[in-house]
């Protein structure tokens, strides 16, 4: 999957596709920020598909959906007998993503104790499966995402500042739909085609729909120009 799933001809959508193309050429960590439903996993998949790692695995993990007692094992793996219920060895998501990309969705919900271990992995490029006495080297590009305000969570002591800066090398801010209302007709056409049952047709005048675009973009969202500019500055240094 590449950029064909990033729908829209608005300036915001075009700038996003351009940023993805550039960021995909780097191995630096990416932090995708945006409200729920803005397409964070689609962006992560596009980054992987356009990168030099595209022939290896893209491994997604939803950090907010896995109980904190199991998250460490899920990420780093474990050895048989490491804890009650560990009846066999388990390979963690980092090893599964070796030479590829690991997508850490909802990173803002990761427990602090796991954040410490993730920081070490990012620094050392190796993991310690639970119950193992040997470290395992991993070559993984990490793409993280969250809908939470990490700066607020850092102020509240819920997210480590050093981990934030390790992940936020290339920030990508996803605009909410209210910031790209111009794209709504194209999104409607896309989903009508996508979910149409085989053999059935969607009777819709696409030209009329596209001409019905709102004349103004109304946004209650804060100005994020600074974050986008930091992304572009970093990418110019990489090229």
CSV table of C-alpha atoms in Angstrom, one decimal, residues 41-174:
chain,number,residue,atom,x,y,z
A,41,UNK,CA,-2.0,3.5,10.2
A,42,UNK,CA,-2.5,4.3,6.5
A,43,UNK,CA,0.3,6.8,6.7
A,44,UNK,CA,2.5,4.3,8.5
A,45,UNK,CA,1.8,1.7,5.8
A,46,UNK,CA,2.6,4.2,3.1
A,47,UNK,CA,5.9,5.1,4.8
A,48,UNK,CA,6.8,1.4,4.8
A,49,UNK,CA,5.7,0.7,1.3
A,50,UNK,CA,7.8,3.6,-0.1
A,51,UNK,CA,10.9,2.8,1.9
A,52,UNK,CA,13.9,0.6,1.3
A,53,UNK,CA,12.4,-1.8,3.8
A,54,UNK,CA,9.3,-2.6,1.8
A,55,UNK,CA,10.3,-6.2,1.0
A,56,UNK,CA,10.4,-7.0,4.7
A,57,UNK,CA,7.5,-7.1,7.2
A,58,UNK,CA,5.3,-4.2,8.4
A,59,UNK,CA,4.3,-5.2,11.9
A,60,UNK,CA,1.5,-3.2,13.7
A,61,UNK,CA,1.0,-3.2,17.5
A,62,UNK,CA,-1.8,-1.4,19.2
A,63,UNK,CA,-0.2,-0.4,22.5
A,64,UNK,CA,-3.6,0.6,24.0
A,65,UNK,CA,-5.4,-2.6,23.2
A,66,UNK,CA,-2.9,-5.0,24.9
A,67,UNK,CA,-3.0,-5.4,28.8
A,68,UNK,CA,0.1,-3.9,30.3
A,69,UNK,CA,1.1,-7.2,31.9
A,70,UNK,CA,1.3,-8.7,28.4
A,71,UNK,CA,2.7,-5.8,26.4
A,72,UNK,CA,6.4,-6.4,27.2
A,73,UNK,CA,6.1,-10.0,26.1
A,74,UNK,CA,4.2,-8.9,22.9
A,75,UNK,CA,7.0,-6.5,22.0
A,76,UNK,CA,10.1,-8.3,23.1
A,77,UNK,CA,9.1,-11.9,23.3
A,78,UNK,CA,9.8,-14.4,26.1
A,79,UNK,CA,11.4,-17.8,26.8
A,80,UNK,CA,9.5,-20.9,27.9
A,81,UNK,CA,9.0,-20.9,31.6
A,82,UNK,CA,9.7,-17.2,32.0
A,83,UNK,CA,6.4,-16.7,33.8
A,84,UNK,CA,3.2,-18.5,34.6
A,85,UNK,CA,1.6,-19.5,31.3
A,86,UNK,CA,4.7,-19.2,29.2
A,87,UNK,CA,4.5,-22.8,27.9
A,88,UNK,CA,6.7,-22.1,24.9
A,89,UNK,CA,9.1,-19.6,23.4
A,90,UNK,CA,7.5,-16.6,21.8
A,91,UNK,CA,9.0,-14.2,19.3
A,92,UNK,CA,8.2,-10.6,19.9
A,93,UNK,CA,7.0,-8.0,17.4
A,94,UNK,CA,10.4,-6.4,17.3
A,95,UNK,CA,12.0,-9.6,16.0
A,96,UNK,CA,9.1,-10.1,13.6
A,97,UNK,CA,9.8,-6.7,12.2
A,98,UNK,CA,13.5,-7.3,11.7
A,99,UNK,CA,14.7,-5.4,8.6
A,100,UNK,CA,11.2,-4.0,8.3
A,101,UNK,CA,9.0,-1.5,10.1
A,102,UNK,CA,7.3,-1.6,13.5
A,103,UNK,CA,4.2,0.5,13.9
A,104,UNK,CA,3.5,1.3,17.5
A,105,UNK,CA,-0.1,2.7,17.5
A,106,UNK,CA,-1.5,4.5,20.5
A,107,UNK,CA,2.0,4.9,21.9
A,108,UNK,CA,0.6,7.5,24.4
A,109,UNK,CA,-1.1,4.7,26.2
A,110,UNK,CA,2.1,2.7,26.8
A,111,UNK,CA,2.8,2.1,30.6
A,112,UNK,CA,5.8,4.0,32.0
A,113,UNK,CA,7.7,0.8,32.8
A,114,UNK,CA,7.4,-0.4,29.2
A,115,UNK,CA,8.5,3.1,28.0
A,116,UNK,CA,11.8,2.6,29.8
A,117,UNK,CA,12.5,-0.7,28.0
A,118,UNK,CA,11.4,0.7,24.7
A,119,UNK,CA,13.8,3.6,25.1
A,120,UNK,CA,16.7,1.2,25.7
A,121,UNK,CA,15.8,-0.8,22.6
A,122,UNK,CA,15.8,2.4,20.5
A,123,UNK,CA,19.2,3.3,22.0
A,124,UNK,CA,20.9,-0.1,21.9
A,125,UNK,CA,19.2,-1.6,18.8
A,126,UNK,CA,18.7,-4.9,20.7
A,127,UNK,CA,16.0,-6.5,22.8
A,128,UNK,CA,16.0,-8.8,25.9
A,129,UNK,CA,13.2,-11.4,25.7
A,130,UNK,CA,11.7,-12.1,29.1
A,131,UNK,CA,13.5,-14.9,30.7
A,132,UNK,CA,16.5,-14.8,28.3
A,133,UNK,CA,20.1,-14.2,29.3
A,134,UNK,CA,21.1,-13.1,25.8
A,135,UNK,CA,20.2,-9.9,23.9
A,136,UNK,CA,19.0,-10.1,20.3
A,137,UNK,CA,20.0,-7.5,17.8
A,138,UNK,CA,17.2,-6.0,15.8
A,139,UNK,CA,17.2,-3.7,12.7
A,140,UNK,CA,13.8,-2.0,12.8
A,141,UNK,CA,12.4,1.3,11.7
A,142,UNK,CA,10.0,2.5,14.4
A,143,UNK,CA,6.9,4.5,13.4
A,144,UNK,CA,4.7,5.5,16.4
A,145,UNK,CA,1.3,7.2,16.5
A,146,UNK,CA,-1.1,8.6,19.0
A,147,UNK,CA,-4.2,10.8,19.3
A,148,UNK,CA,-3.1,12.0,22.7
A,149,UNK,CA,-1.3,15.3,23.5
A,150,UNK,CA,2.1,13.9,24.5
A,151,UNK,CA,3.3,17.3,25.8
A,152,UNK,CA,0.5,17.3,28.3
A,153,UNK,CA,1.2,13.7,29.3
A,154,UNK,CA,4.9,14.6,29.8
A,155,UNK,CA,3.9,17.5,32.1
A,156,UNK,CA,1.7,15.0,34.1
A,157,UNK,CA,4.5,12.5,34.3
A,158,UNK,CA,2.7,10.0,32.2
A,159,UNK,CA,5.1,9.9,29.2
A,160,UNK,CA,8.9,10.1,29.2
A,161,UNK,CA,10.4,13.2,27.7
A,162,UNK,CA,13.6,11.3,26.5
A,163,UNK,CA,11.4,8.7,24.7
A,164,UNK,CA,9.3,11.5,23.1
A,165,UNK,CA,12.5,13.0,21.6
A,166,UNK,CA,13.7,9.6,20.4
A,167,UNK,CA,10.4,9.0,18.6
A,168,UNK,CA,9.7,12.5,17.4
A,169,UNK,CA,12.7,12.8,15.0
A,170,UNK,CA,10.3,13.2,12.0
A,171,UNK,CA,6.9,14.5,13.2
A,172,UNK,CA,3.9,14.1,10.9
A,173,UNK,CA,0.7,16.0,11.9
A,174,UNK,CA,-2.4,14.7,10.3
